Amino acid sequence: MAETTAAGPLIRVENLRKSFGSHLVLKDIDFAVNPGEVVTIIGASGSGKSTLLRCMNLLETPDSGHIWFHGEDLAADRVNINRLREHIGMVFQSFNLFNNMNVLDNCTLAPVTLKKMSKAEAERVAREHLDMVGLSDFVNAPATSLSGGQKQRVAIARALCMKPDLMLFDEPTSALDPEIVGEVLNVMRDLAAEGMTMVVVTHEMDFAKNVSDKVVFMDQGVIAEAGDPQQIFTNPQLPRTREFLARYLED
């Protein structure tokens, strides 16, 4: 699934620190993601998972440290973050669709306005991705008419329409009813199988175990343990990791 190139990681985080007021949320985080790799970040609520993900495309500004993407430091003053951000797709837990638009317009807005793609080409690309996520019959549907699972699949298609090199998923199933979680996870499994580089913050332990190349366990703002899924789920090294995974491992 994963491939490592001579060029090194696609994105690399070094000594990343982030505070909100006096509360230190991320403490000297270091990790890297290789091209084609699926990395899942797990941990208890409040451990810093989503803040780390949001720092990776500067939706949150780090206090210090570096985020290297395609060899450029996103945290450097001279970097055109909007240009680099075009290559990083983001899927939020709350969908973030434009409710005043239909499905197709949600997917074509950014490619037309940011990538200067023609409307015809943007619509062709959008229809292709909407078909991939099983929503080709909903291109003209108002965003407000969709179920939660459909909205999240549109959000994934919309991110893919920008042809990103990296996809970030911030707990993409946490706002969904349990019976429709699977339809979103299936789309993500397909993306992983196609070689999309992905970083996924999730509470879906089966996805982390069976789809990831690497699992990162965060605890109180640090990466407490990281490794391949087999090692993390069958032989965690730290008591805190074992404690977190205890309910899952018992099941």
JSON list of C-alpha atoms in Angstrom, two decimals:
[
{"chain": "A", "resi": 1, "resn": "MET", "atom": "CA", "xyz": [0.00, 0.00, 0.00]},
{"chain": "A", "resi": 2, "resn": "ALA", "atom": "CA", "xyz": [2.62, 2.52, 1.06]},
{"chain": "A", "resi": 3, "resn": "GLU", "atom": "CA", "xyz": [5.62, 3.47, -1.01]},
{"chain": "A", "resi": 4, "resn": "THR", "atom": "CA", "xyz": [8.68, 5.37, 0.07]},
{"chain": "A", "resi": 5, "resn": "THR", "atom": "CA", "xyz": [10.38, 7.48, -2.54]},
{"chain": "A", "resi": 6, "resn": "ALA", "atom": "CA", "xyz": [13.95, 8.69, -2.73]},
{"chain": "A", "resi": 7, "resn": "ALA", "atom": "CA", "xyz": [12.54, 12.19, -2.27]},
{"chain": "A", "resi": 8, "resn": "GLY", "atom": "CA", "xyz": [11.52, 11.29, 1.27]},
{"chain": "A", "resi": 9, "resn": "PRO", "atom": "CA", "xyz": [8.28, 12.03, 3.10]},
{"chain": "A", "resi": 10, "resn": "LEU", "atom": "CA", "xyz": [5.48, 13.97, 1.45]},
{"chain": "A", "resi": 11, "resn": "ILE", "atom": "CA", "xyz": [4.83, 15.83, 4.71]},
{"chain": "A", "resi": 12, "resn": "ARG", "atom": "CA", "xyz": [7.04, 15.99, 7.80]},
{"chain": "A", "resi": 13, "resn": "VAL", "atom": "CA", "xyz": [6.31, 17.59, 11.14]},
{"chain": "A", "resi": 14, "resn": "GLU", "atom": "CA", "xyz": [9.23, 18.67, 13.35]},
{"chain": "A", "resi": 15, "resn": "ASN", "atom": "CA", "xyz": [9.21, 19.96, 16.94]},
{"chain": "A", "resi": 16, "resn": "LEU", "atom": "CA", "xyz": [5.65, 21.23, 16.58]},
{"chain": "A", "resi": 17, "resn": "ARG", "atom": "CA", "xyz": [4.20, 23.09, 19.56]},
{"chain": "A", "resi": 18, "resn": "LYS", "atom": "CA", "xyz": [0.78, 24.69, 19.90]},
{"chain": "A", "resi": 19, "resn": "SER", "atom": "CA", "xyz": [-0.92, 26.39, 22.84]},
{"chain": "A", "resi": 20, "resn": "PHE", "atom": "CA", "xyz": [-4.33, 27.90, 23.40]},
{"chain": "A", "resi": 21, "resn": "GLY", "atom": "CA", "xyz": [-3.76, 30.56, 26.02]},
{"chain": "A", "resi": 22, "resn": "SER", "atom": "CA", "xyz": [-1.80, 28.94, 28.84]},
{"chain": "A", "resi": 23, "resn": "HIS", "atom": "CA", "xyz": [-2.85, 25.42, 27.79]},
{"chain": "A", "resi": 24, "resn": "LEU", "atom": "CA", "xyz": [-0.10, 23.58, 25.90]},
{"chain": "A", "resi": 25, "resn": "VAL", "atom": "CA", "xyz": [-1.93, 21.29, 23.47]},
{"chain": "A", "resi": 26, "resn": "LEU", "atom": "CA", "xyz": [0.92, 19.95, 21.30]},
{"chain": "A", "resi": 27, "resn": "LYS", "atom": "CA", "xyz": [4.37, 19.29, 22.77]},
{"chain": "A", "resi": 28, "resn": "ASP", "atom": "CA", "xyz": [7.28, 18.87, 20.35]},
{"chain": "A", "resi": 29, "resn": "ILE", "atom": "CA", "xyz": [5.49, 16.64, 17.83]},
{"chain": "A", "resi": 30, "resn": "ASP", "atom": "CA", "xyz": [7.61, 14.81, 15.25]},
{"chain": "A", "resi": 31, "resn": "PHE", "atom": "CA", "xyz": [6.27, 12.52, 12.55]},
{"chain": "A", "resi": 32, "resn": "ALA", "atom": "CA", "xyz": [6.31, 11.98, 8.80]},
{"chain": "A", "resi": 33, "resn": "VAL", "atom": "CA", "xyz": [4.03, 10.62, 6.11]},
{"chain": "A", "resi": 34, "resn": "ASN", "atom": "CA", "xyz": [5.41, 9.01, 2.98]},
{"chain": "A", "resi": 35, "resn": "PRO", "atom": "CA", "xyz": [3.74, 9.18, -0.45]},
{"chain": "A", "resi": 36, "resn": "GLY", "atom": "CA", "xyz": [0.92, 6.65, -0.71]},
{"chain": "A", "resi": 37, "resn": "GLU", "atom": "CA", "xyz": [0.86, 6.03, 3.04]},
{"chain": "A", "resi": 38, "resn": "VAL", "atom": "CA", "xyz": [-2.25, 5.95, 5.25]},
{"chain": "A", "resi": 39, "resn": "VAL", "atom": "CA", "xyz": [-1.55, 7.20, 8.77]},
{"chain": "A", "resi": 40, "resn": "THR", "atom": "CA", "xyz": [-4.28, 7.11, 11.41]},
{"chain": "A", "resi": 41, "resn": "ILE", "atom": "CA", "xyz": [-4.09, 9.18, 14.58]},
{"chain": "A", "resi": 42, "resn": "ILE", "atom": "CA", "xyz": [-5.92, 7.74, 17.57]},
{"chain": "A", "resi": 43, "resn": "GLY", "atom": "CA", "xyz": [-6.26, 8.77, 21.19]},
{"chain": "A", "resi": 44, "resn": "ALA", "atom": "CA", "xyz": [-8.69, 10.05, 23.78]},
{"chain": "A", "resi": 45, "resn": "SER", "atom": "CA", "xyz": [-10.67, 13.24, 23.28]},
{"chain": "A", "resi": 46, "resn": "GLY", "atom": "CA", "xyz": [-8.50, 16.22, 24.16]},
{"chain": "A", "resi": 47, "resn": "SER", "atom": "CA", "xyz": [-5.21, 14.49, 23.35]},
{"chain": "A", "resi": 48, "resn": "GLY", "atom": "CA", "xyz": [-4.37, 16.95, 20.55]},
{"chain": "A", "resi": 49, "resn": "LYS", "atom": "CA", "xyz": [-5.30, 14.86, 17.51]},
{"chain": "A", "resi": 50, "resn": "SER", "atom": "CA", "xyz": [-7.48, 17.38, 15.68]},
{"chain": "A", "resi": 51, "resn": "THR", "atom": "CA", "xyz": [-5.22, 20.29, 16.59]},
{"chain": "A", "resi": 52, "resn": "LEU", "atom": "CA", "xyz": [-2.28, 18.44, 15.04]},
{"chain": "A", "resi": 53, "resn": "LEU", "atom": "CA", "xyz": [-4.26, 17.78, 11.87]},
{"chain": "A", "resi": 54, "resn": "ARG", "atom": "CA", "xyz": [-5.40, 21.40, 11.62]},
{"chain": "A", "resi": 55, "resn": "CYS", "atom": "CA", "xyz": [-1.80, 22.58, 12.06]},
{"chain": "A", "resi": 56, "resn": "MET", "atom": "CA", "xyz": [-0.78, 20.45, 9.08]},
{"chain": "A", "resi": 57, "resn": "ASN", "atom": "CA", "xyz": [-2.51, 22.85, 6.68]},
{"chain": "A", "resi": 58, "resn": "LEU", "atom": "CA", "xyz": [-2.28, 25.89, 8.97]},
{"chain": "A", "resi": 59, "resn": "LEU", "atom": "CA", "xyz": [-5.95, 26.09, 9.89]},
{"chain": "A", "resi": 60, "resn": "GLU", "atom": "CA", "xyz": [-4.29, 26.43, 13.29]},
{"chain": "A", "resi": 61, "resn": "THR", "atom": "CA", "xyz": [-1.02, 28.35, 13.45]},
{"chain": "A", "resi": 62, "resn": "PRO", "atom": "CA", "xyz": [1.73, 26.52, 15.37]},
{"chain": "A", "resi": 63, "resn": "ASP", "atom": "CA", "xyz": [3.60, 28.40, 18.09]},
{"chain": "A", "resi": 64, "resn": "SER", "atom": "CA", "xyz": [6.87, 26.88, 16.91]},
{"chain": "A", "resi": 65, "resn": "GLY", "atom": "CA", "xyz": [8.25, 24.04, 14.82]},
{"chain": "A", "resi": 66, "resn": "HIS", "atom": "CA", "xyz": [8.20, 23.13, 11.15]},
{"chain": "A", "resi": 67, "resn": "ILE", "atom": "CA", "xyz": [5.81, 21.46, 8.71]},
{"chain": "A", "resi": 68, "resn": "TRP", "atom": "CA", "xyz": [7.60, 20.41, 5.55]},
{"chain": "A", "resi": 69, "resn": "PHE", "atom": "CA", "xyz": [5.31, 19.72, 2.57]},
{"chain": "A", "resi": 70, "resn": "HIS", "atom": "CA", "xyz": [6.86, 19.05, -0.85]},
{"chain": "A", "resi": 71, "resn": "GLY", "atom": "CA", "xyz": [10.11, 20.32, 0.67]},
{"chain": "A", "resi": 72, "resn": "GLU", "atom": "CA", "xyz": [8.68, 23.71, 1.69]},
{"chain": "A", "resi": 73, "resn": "ASP", "atom": "CA", "xyz": [8.15, 24.79, 5.28]},
{"chain": "A", "resi": 74, "resn": "LEU", "atom": "CA", "xyz": [4.50, 25.78, 5.65]},
{"chain": "A", "resi": 75, "resn": "ALA", "atom": "CA", "xyz": [5.38, 27.69, 8.80]},
{"chain": "A", "resi": 76, "resn": "ALA", "atom": "CA", "xyz": [7.86, 29.99, 7.00]},
{"chain": "A", "resi": 77, "resn": "ASP", "atom": "CA", "xyz": [6.74, 33.58, 6.47]},
{"chain": "A", "resi": 78, "resn": "ARG", "atom": "CA", "xyz": [7.60, 33.62, 2.76]},
{"chain": "A", "resi": 79, "resn": "VAL", "atom": "CA", "xyz": [5.55, 30.55, 1.83]},
{"chain": "A", "resi": 80, "resn": "ASN", "atom": "CA", "xyz": [2.38, 31.04, -0.22]},
{"chain": "A", "resi": 81, "resn": "ILE", "atom": "CA", "xyz": [0.21, 28.92, 2.04]},
{"chain": "A", "resi": 82, "resn": "ASN", "atom": "CA", "xyz": [-2.87, 29.25, -0.18]},
{"chain": "A", "resi": 83, "resn": "ARG", "atom": "CA", "xyz": [-1.00, 27.82, -3.16]},
{"chain": "A", "resi": 84, "resn": "LEU", "atom": "CA", "xyz": [0.37, 24.89, -1.16]},
{"chain": "A", "resi": 85, "resn": "ARG", "atom": "CA", "xyz": [-2.99, 24.36, 0.54]},
{"chain": "A", "resi": 86, "resn": "GLU", "atom": "CA", "xyz": [-4.53, 23.69, -2.88]},
{"chain": "A", "resi": 87, "resn": "HIS", "atom": "CA", "xyz": [-2.63, 20.40, -2.79]},
{"chain": "A", "resi": 88, "resn": "ILE", "atom": "CA", "xyz": [-3.97, 19.37, 0.63]},
{"chain": "A", "resi": 89, "resn": "GLY", "atom": "CA", "xyz": [-7.59, 18.19, 0.82]},
{"chain": "A", "resi": 90, "resn": "MET", "atom": "CA", "xyz": [-9.42, 18.50, 4.12]},
{"chain": "A", "resi": 91, "resn": "VAL", "atom": "CA", "xyz": [-12.55, 16.66, 5.25]},
{"chain": "A", "resi": 92, "resn": "PHE", "atom": "CA", "xyz": [-14.17, 17.91, 8.45]},
{"chain": "A", "resi": 93, "resn": "GLN", "atom": "CA", "xyz": [-16.42, 16.09, 10.89]},
{"chain": "A", "resi": 94, "resn": "SER", "atom": "CA", "xyz": [-19.22, 18.59, 10.23]},
{"chain": "A", "resi": 95, "resn": "PHE", "atom": "CA", "xyz": [-19.08, 18.37, 6.38]},
{"chain": "A", "resi": 96, "resn": "ASN", "atom": "CA", "xyz": [-18.75, 22.18, 5.83]},
{"chain": "A", "resi": 97, "resn": "LEU", "atom": "CA", "xyz": [-20.76, 22.13, 2.59]},
{"chain": "A", "resi": 98, "resn": "PHE", "atom": "CA", "xyz": [-22.21, 25.35, 1.20]},
{"chain": "A", "resi": 99, "resn": "ASN", "atom": "CA", "xyz": [-25.88, 24.95, 2.04]},
{"chain": "A", "resi": 100, "resn": "ASN", "atom": "CA", "xyz": [-27.00, 27.53, -0.52]},
{"chain": "A", "resi": 101, "resn": "MET", "atom": "CA", "xyz": [-25.54, 25.44, -3.38]},
{"chain": "A", "resi": 102, "resn": "ASN", "atom": "CA", "xyz": [-26.34, 22.12, -4.97]},
{"chain": "A", "resi": 103, "resn": "VAL", "atom": "CA", "xyz": [-23.94, 19.17, -4.93]},
{"chain": "A", "resi": 104, "resn": "LEU", "atom": "CA", "xyz": [-22.29, 19.95, -8.28]},
{"chain": "A", "resi": 105, "resn": "ASP", "atom": "CA", "xyz": [-21.70, 23.62, -7.45]},
{"chain": "A", "resi": 106, "resn": "ASN", "atom": "CA", "xyz": [-20.15, 22.63, -4.11]},
{"chain": "A", "resi": 107, "resn": "CYS", "atom": "CA", "xyz": [-17.62, 20.53, -6.01]},
{"chain": "A", "resi": 108, "resn": "THR", "atom": "CA", "xyz": [-16.82, 23.00, -8.81]},
{"chain": "A", "resi": 109, "resn": "LEU", "atom": "CA", "xyz": [-16.46, 26.25, -6.87]},
{"chain": "A", "resi": 110, "resn": "ALA", "atom": "CA", "xyz": [-12.85, 25.82, -5.71]},
{"chain": "A", "resi": 111, "resn": "PRO", "atom": "CA", "xyz": [-11.44, 24.33, -8.96]},
{"chain": "A", "resi": 112, "resn": "VAL", "atom": "CA", "xyz": [-12.96, 27.23, -10.96]},
{"chain": "A", "resi": 113, "resn": "THR", "atom": "CA", "xyz": [-12.02, 30.04, -8.59]},
{"chain": "A", "resi": 114, "resn": "LEU", "atom": "CA", "xyz": [-8.65, 28.79, -7.30]},
{"chain": "A", "resi": 115, "resn": "LYS", "atom": "CA", "xyz": [-7.29, 26.56, -10.06]},
{"chain": "A", "resi": 116, "resn": "LYS", "atom": "CA", "xyz": [-8.87, 28.64, -12.85]},
{"chain": "A", "resi": 117, "resn": "MET", "atom": "CA", "xyz": [-10.32, 25.47, -14.33]},
{"chain": "A", "resi": 118, "resn": "SER", "atom": "CA", "xyz": [-13.01, 25.97, -16.96]},
{"chain": "A", "resi": 119, "resn": "LYS", "atom": "CA", "xyz": [-16.54, 25.36, -15.74]},
{"chain": "A", "resi": 120, "resn": "ALA", "atom": "CA", "xyz": [-16.96, 22.50, -18.20]},
{"chain": "A", "resi": 121, "resn": "GLU", "atom": "CA", "xyz": [-13.74, 20.80, -17.08]},
{"chain": "A", "resi": 122, "resn": "ALA", "atom": "CA", "xyz": [-14.59, 21.36, -13.40]},
{"chain": "A", "resi": 123, "resn": "GLU", "atom": "CA", "xyz": [-18.00, 19.79, -13.92]},
{"chain": "A", "resi": 124, "resn": "ARG", "atom": "CA", "xyz": [-16.45, 16.81, -15.73]},
{"chain": "A", "resi": 125, "resn": "VAL", "atom": "CA", "xyz": [-14.01, 16.24, -12.85]},
{"chain": "A", "resi": 126, "resn": "ALA", "atom": "CA", "xyz": [-16.76, 16.72, -10.26]},
{"chain": "A", "resi": 127, "resn": "ARG", "atom": "CA", "xyz": [-19.09, 14.21, -11.93]},
{"chain": "A", "resi": 128, "resn": "GLU", "atom": "CA", "xyz": [-16.22, 11.71, -12.06]},
{"chain": "A", "resi": 129, "resn": "HIS", "atom": "CA", "xyz": [-15.57, 12.01, -8.32]},
{"chain": "A", "resi": 130, "resn": "LEU", "atom": "CA", "xyz": [-19.24, 12.07, -7.40]},
{"chain": "A", "resi": 131, "resn": "ASP", "atom": "CA", "xyz": [-19.64, 8.84, -9.34]},
{"chain": "A", "resi": 132, "resn": "MET", "atom": "CA", "xyz": [-16.68, 7.39, -7.43]},
{"chain": "A", "resi": 133, "resn": "VAL", "atom": "CA", "xyz": [-18.39, 8.10, -4.09]},
{"chain": "A", "resi": 134, "resn": "GLY", "atom": "CA", "xyz": [-21.73, 6.73, -5.34]},
{"chain": "A", "resi": 135, "resn": "LEU", "atom": "CA", "xyz": [-23.56, 10.03, -5.73]},
{"chain": "A", "resi": 136, "resn": "SER", "atom": "CA", "xyz": [-23.85, 10.48, -9.49]},
{"chain": "A", "resi": 137, "resn": "ASP", "atom": "CA", "xyz": [-27.64, 10.67, -9.15]},
{"chain": "A", "resi": 138, "resn": "PHE", "atom": "CA", "xyz": [-27.39, 13.61, -6.75]},
{"chain": "A", "resi": 139, "resn": "VAL", "atom": "CA", "xyz": [-25.42, 16.17, -8.78]},
{"chain": "A", "resi": 140, "resn": "ASN", "atom": "CA", "xyz": [-28.31, 18.65, -8.86]},
{"chain": "A", "resi": 141, "resn": "ALA", "atom": "CA", "xyz": [-29.60, 17.95, -5.35]},
{"chain": "A", "resi": 142, "resn": "PRO", "atom": "CA", "xyz": [-29.52, 20.83, -2.84]},
{"chain": "A", "resi": 143, "resn": "ALA", "atom": "CA", "xyz": [-26.86, 20.23, -0.19]},
{"chain": "A", "resi": 144, "resn": "THR", "atom": "CA", "xyz": [-29.52, 20.63, 2.50]},
{"chain": "A", "resi": 145, "resn": "SER", "atom": "CA", "xyz": [-31.51, 17.66, 1.16]},
{"chain": "A", "resi": 146, "resn": "LEU", "atom": "CA", "xyz": [-28.74, 15.11, 1.77]},
{"chain": "A", "resi": 147, "resn": "SER", "atom": "CA", "xyz": [-28.28, 12.68, 4.64]},
{"chain": "A", "resi": 148, "resn": "GLY", "atom": "CA", "xyz": [-25.20, 13.00, 6.83]},
{"chain": "A", "resi": 149, "resn": "GLY", "atom": "CA", "xyz": [-23.44, 10.15, 5.05]},
{"chain": "A", "resi": 150, "resn": "GLN", "atom": "CA", "xyz": [-24.22, 11.68, 1.65]},
{"chain": "A", "resi": 151, "resn": "LYS", "atom": "CA", "xyz": [-22.95, 15.09, 2.79]},
{"chain": "A", "resi": 152, "resn": "GLN", "atom": "CA", "xyz": [-19.68, 13.57, 3.95]},
{"chain": "A", "resi": 153, "resn": "ARG", "atom": "CA", "xyz": [-19.24, 11.72, 0.67]},
{"chain": "A", "resi": 154, "resn": "VAL", "atom": "CA", "xyz": [-19.84, 14.99, -1.20]},
{"chain": "A", "resi": 155, "resn": "ALA", "atom": "CA", "xyz": [-17.23, 16.62, 1.06]},
{"chain": "A", "resi": 156, "resn": "ILE", "atom": "CA", "xyz": [-14.73, 13.91, 0.09]},
{"chain": "A", "resi": 157, "resn": "ALA", "atom": "CA", "xyz": [-15.56, 14.30, -3.61]},
{"chain": "A", "resi": 158, "resn": "ARG", "atom": "CA", "xyz": [-15.23, 18.09, -3.30]},
{"chain": "A", "resi": 159, "resn": "ALA", "atom": "CA", "xyz": [-11.75, 17.75, -1.78]},
{"chain": "A", "resi": 160, "resn": "LEU", "atom": "CA", "xyz": [-10.71, 15.30, -4.51]},
{"chain": "A", "resi": 161, "resn": "CYS", "atom": "CA", "xyz": [-11.81, 17.74, -7.23]},
{"chain": "A", "resi": 162, "resn": "MET", "atom": "CA", "xyz": [-8.77, 19.88, -6.34]},
{"chain": "A", "resi": 163, "resn": "LYS", "atom": "CA", "xyz": [-6.54, 16.89, -7.23]},
{"chain": "A", "resi": 164, "resn": "PRO", "atom": "CA", "xyz": [-4.74, 16.96, -3.86]},
{"chain": "A", "resi": 165, "resn": "ASP", "atom": "CA", "xyz": [-1.51, 15.12, -3.08]},
{"chain": "A", "resi": 166, "resn": "LEU", "atom": "CA", "xyz": [-2.57, 14.68, 0.55]},
{"chain": "A", "resi": 167, "resn": "MET", "atom": "CA", "xyz": [-5.96, 14.16, 2.18]},
{"chain": "A", "resi": 168, "resn": "LEU", "atom": "CA", "xyz": [-6.58, 15.06, 5.84]},
{"chain": "A", "resi": 169, "resn": "PHE", "atom": "CA", "xyz": [-9.65, 13.60, 7.58]},
{"chain": "A", "resi": 170, "resn": "ASP", "atom": "CA", "xyz": [-10.71, 15.04, 10.94]},
{"chain": "A", "resi": 171, "resn": "GLU", "atom": "CA", "xyz": [-12.98, 12.42, 12.55]},
{"chain": "A", "resi": 172, "resn": "PRO", "atom": "CA", "xyz": [-15.02, 12.15, 9.35]},
{"chain": "A", "resi": 173, "resn": "THR", "atom": "CA", "xyz": [-17.59, 9.71, 10.80]},
{"chain": "A", "resi": 174, "resn": "SER", "atom": "CA", "xyz": [-18.07, 11.16, 14.30]},
{"chain": "A", "resi": 175, "resn": "ALA", "atom": "CA", "xyz": [-21.15, 13.22, 13.33]},
{"chain": "A", "resi": 176, "resn": "LEU", "atom": "CA", "xyz": [-22.84, 10.33, 11.50]},
{"chain": "A", "resi": 177, "resn": "ASP", "atom": "CA", "xyz": [-25.48, 7.89, 12.65]},
{"chain": "A", "resi": 178, "resn": "PRO", "atom": "CA", "xyz": [-23.87, 4.48, 13.26]},
{"chain": "A", "resi": 179, "resn": "GLU", "atom": "CA", "xyz": [-25.74, 2.79, 10.42]},
{"chain": "A", "resi": 180, "resn": "ILE", "atom": "CA", "xyz": [-24.27, 5.12, 7.77]},
{"chain": "A", "resi": 181, "resn": "VAL", "atom": "CA", "xyz": [-20.68, 5.25, 9.02]},
{"chain": "A", "resi": 182, "resn": "GLY", "atom": "CA", "xyz": [-19.82, 2.34, 6.73]},
{"chain": "A", "resi": 183, "resn": "GLU", "atom": "CA", "xyz": [-20.65, 4.18, 3.51]},
{"chain": "A", "resi": 184, "resn": "VAL", "atom": "CA", "xyz": [-18.06, 6.86, 4.31]},
{"chain": "A", "resi": 185, "resn": "LEU", "atom": "CA", "xyz": [-15.42, 4.38, 5.49]},
{"chain": "A", "resi": 186, "resn": "ASN", "atom": "CA", "xyz": [-15.86, 2.37, 2.29]},
{"chain": "A", "resi": 187, "resn": "VAL", "atom": "CA", "xyz": [-15.04, 5.46, 0.21]},
{"chain": "A", "resi": 188, "resn": "MET", "atom": "CA", "xyz": [-11.95, 6.04, 2.34]},
{"chain": "A", "resi": 189, "resn": "ARG", "atom": "CA", "xyz": [-10.88, 2.40, 1.95]},
{"chain": "A", "resi": 190, "resn": "ASP", "atom": "CA", "xyz": [-11.17, 2.79, -1.83]},
{"chain": "A", "resi": 191, "resn": "LEU", "atom": "CA", "xyz": [-9.02, 5.93, -1.72]},
{"chain": "A", "resi": 192, "resn": "ALA", "atom": "CA", "xyz": [-6.39, 4.10, 0.32]},
{"chain": "A", "resi": 193, "resn": "ALA", "atom": "CA", "xyz": [-6.40, 1.20, -2.15]},
{"chain": "A", "resi": 194, "resn": "GLU", "atom": "CA", "xyz": [-5.82, 3.67, -4.99]},
{"chain": "A", "resi": 195, "resn": "GLY", "atom": "CA", "xyz": [-2.71, 5.01, -3.26]},
{"chain": "A", "resi": 196, "resn": "MET", "atom": "CA", "xyz": [-3.98, 8.33, -1.92]},
{"chain": "A", "resi": 197, "resn": "THR", "atom": "CA", "xyz": [-1.76, 9.68, 0.86]},
{"chain": "A", "resi": 198, "resn": "MET", "atom": "CA", "xyz": [-4.02, 10.13, 3.88]},
{"chain": "A", "resi": 199, "resn": "VAL", "atom": "CA", "xyz": [-3.82, 11.26, 7.50]},
{"chain": "A", "resi": 200, "resn": "VAL", "atom": "CA", "xyz": [-6.95, 10.28, 9.40]},
{"chain": "A", "resi": 201, "resn": "VAL", "atom": "CA", "xyz": [-7.97, 11.28, 12.92]},
{"chain": "A", "resi": 202, "resn": "THR", "atom": "CA", "xyz": [-10.48, 8.63, 13.90]},
{"chain": "A", "resi": 203, "resn": "HIS", "atom": "CA", "xyz": [-12.18, 6.64, 16.62]},
{"chain": "A", "resi": 204, "resn": "GLU", "atom": "CA", "xyz": [-12.90, 3.84, 14.12]},
{"chain": "A", "resi": 205, "resn": "MET", "atom": "CA", "xyz": [-10.45, 1.25, 15.40]},
{"chain": "A", "resi": 206, "resn": "ASP", "atom": "CA", "xyz": [-11.24, -1.35, 12.73]},
{"chain": "A", "resi": 207, "resn": "PHE", "atom": "CA", "xyz": [-10.33, 1.19, 10.05]},
{"chain": "A", "resi": 208, "resn": "ALA", "atom": "CA", "xyz": [-7.12, 2.09, 11.89]},
{"chain": "A", "resi": 209, "resn": "LYS", "atom": "CA", "xyz": [-6.18, -1.57, 12.26]},
{"chain": "A", "resi": 210, "resn": "ASN", "atom": "CA", "xyz": [-7.07, -2.80, 8.78]},
{"chain": "A", "resi": 211, "resn": "VAL", "atom": "CA", "xyz": [-6.41, 0.15, 6.46]},
{"chain": "A", "resi": 212, "resn": "SER", "atom": "CA", "xyz": [-3.48, 2.04, 8.03]},
{"chain": "A", "resi": 213, "resn": "ASP", "atom": "CA", "xyz": [0.16, 1.67, 7.19]},
{"chain": "A", "resi": 214, "resn": "LYS", "atom": "CA", "xyz": [1.01, 3.43, 10.45]},
{"chain": "A", "resi": 215, "resn": "VAL", "atom": "CA", "xyz": [-0.93, 4.16, 13.64]},
{"chain": "A", "resi": 216, "resn": "VAL", "atom": "CA", "xyz": [-0.05, 7.13, 15.85]},
{"chain": "A", "resi": 217, "resn": "PHE", "atom": "CA", "xyz": [-1.35, 7.09, 19.43]},
{"chain": "A", "resi": 218, "resn": "MET", "atom": "CA", "xyz": [-1.53, 10.54, 21.02]},
{"chain": "A", "resi": 219, "resn": "ASP", "atom": "CA", "xyz": [-1.85, 11.17, 24.74]},
{"chain": "A", "resi": 220, "resn": "GLN", "atom": "CA", "xyz": [-1.84, 14.55, 26.49]},
{"chain": "A", "resi": 221, "resn": "GLY", "atom": "CA", "xyz": [-0.32, 16.42, 23.57]},
{"chain": "A", "resi": 222, "resn": "VAL", "atom": "CA", "xyz": [2.49, 14.04, 22.67]},
{"chain": "A", "resi": 223, "resn": "ILE", "atom": "CA", "xyz": [2.90, 11.06, 20.37]},
{"chain": "A", "resi": 224, "resn": "ALA", "atom": "CA", "xyz": [3.08, 8.39, 23.03]},
{"chain": "A", "resi": 225, "resn": "GLU", "atom": "CA", "xyz": [3.52, 5.48, 20.64]},
{"chain": "A", "resi": 226, "resn": "ALA", "atom": "CA", "xyz": [3.58, 4.91, 16.88]},
{"chain": "A", "resi": 227, "resn": "GLY", "atom": "CA", "xyz": [4.05, 1.85, 14.72]},
{"chain": "A", "resi": 228, "resn": "ASP", "atom": "CA", "xyz": [2.45, -0.47, 12.23]},
{"chain": "A", "resi": 229, "resn": "PRO", "atom": "CA", "xyz": [-1.12, -1.55, 13.08]},
{"chain": "A", "resi": 230, "resn": "GLN", "atom": "CA", "xyz": [-0.12, -5.11, 13.94]},
{"chain": "A", "resi": 231, "resn": "GLN", "atom": "CA", "xyz": [2.30, -3.91, 16.59]},
{"chain": "A", "resi": 232, "resn": "ILE", "atom": "CA", "xyz": [0.02, -1.21, 18.06]},
{"chain": "A", "resi": 233, "resn": "PHE", "atom": "CA", "xyz": [-3.07, -3.40, 18.24]},
{"chain": "A", "resi": 234, "resn": "THR", "atom": "CA", "xyz": [-1.54, -6.72, 19.27]},
{"chain": "A", "resi": 235, "resn": "ASN", "atom": "CA", "xyz": [1.54, -5.69, 21.24]},
{"chain": "A", "resi": 236, "resn": "PRO", "atom": "CA", "xyz": [1.34, -2.08, 22.43]},
{"chain": "A", "resi": 237, "resn": "GLN", "atom": "CA", "xyz": [4.45, -1.13, 24.36]},
{"chain": "A", "resi": 238, "resn": "LEU", "atom": "CA", "xyz": [3.06, 1.40, 26.80]},
{"chain": "A", "resi": 239, "resn": "PRO", "atom": "CA", "xyz": [0.53, 0.85, 29.59]},
{"chain": "A", "resi": 240, "resn": "ARG", "atom": "CA", "xyz": [-1.33, 3.99, 28.46]},
{"chain": "A", "resi": 241, "resn": "THR", "atom": "CA", "xyz": [-1.74, 2.61, 24.93]},
{"chain": "A", "resi": 242, "resn": "ARG", "atom": "CA", "xyz": [-2.95, -0.72, 26.29]},
{"chain": "A", "resi": 243, "resn": "GLU", "atom": "CA", "xyz": [-5.38, 1.09, 28.58]},
{"chain": "A", "resi": 244, "resn": "PHE", "atom": "CA", "xyz": [-6.79, 3.15, 25.70]},
{"chain": "A", "resi": 245, "resn": "LEU", "atom": "CA", "xyz": [-7.18, 0.10, 23.46]},
{"chain": "A", "resi": 246, "resn": "ALA", "atom": "CA", "xyz": [-8.48, -2.19, 26.21]},
{"chain": "A", "resi": 247, "resn": "ARG", "atom": "CA", "xyz": [-12.15, -1.98, 25.26]},
{"chain": "A", "resi": 248, "resn": "TYR", "atom": "CA", "xyz": [-11.39, -2.53, 21.58]},
{"chain": "A", "resi": 249, "resn": "LEU", "atom": "CA", "xyz": [-8.99, -5.42, 22.29]},
{"chain": "A", "resi": 250, "resn": "GLU", "atom": "CA", "xyz": [-11.55, -7.08, 24.55]},
{"chain": "A", "resi": 251, "resn": "ASP", "atom": "CA", "xyz": [-14.16, -6.91, 21.77]}
]
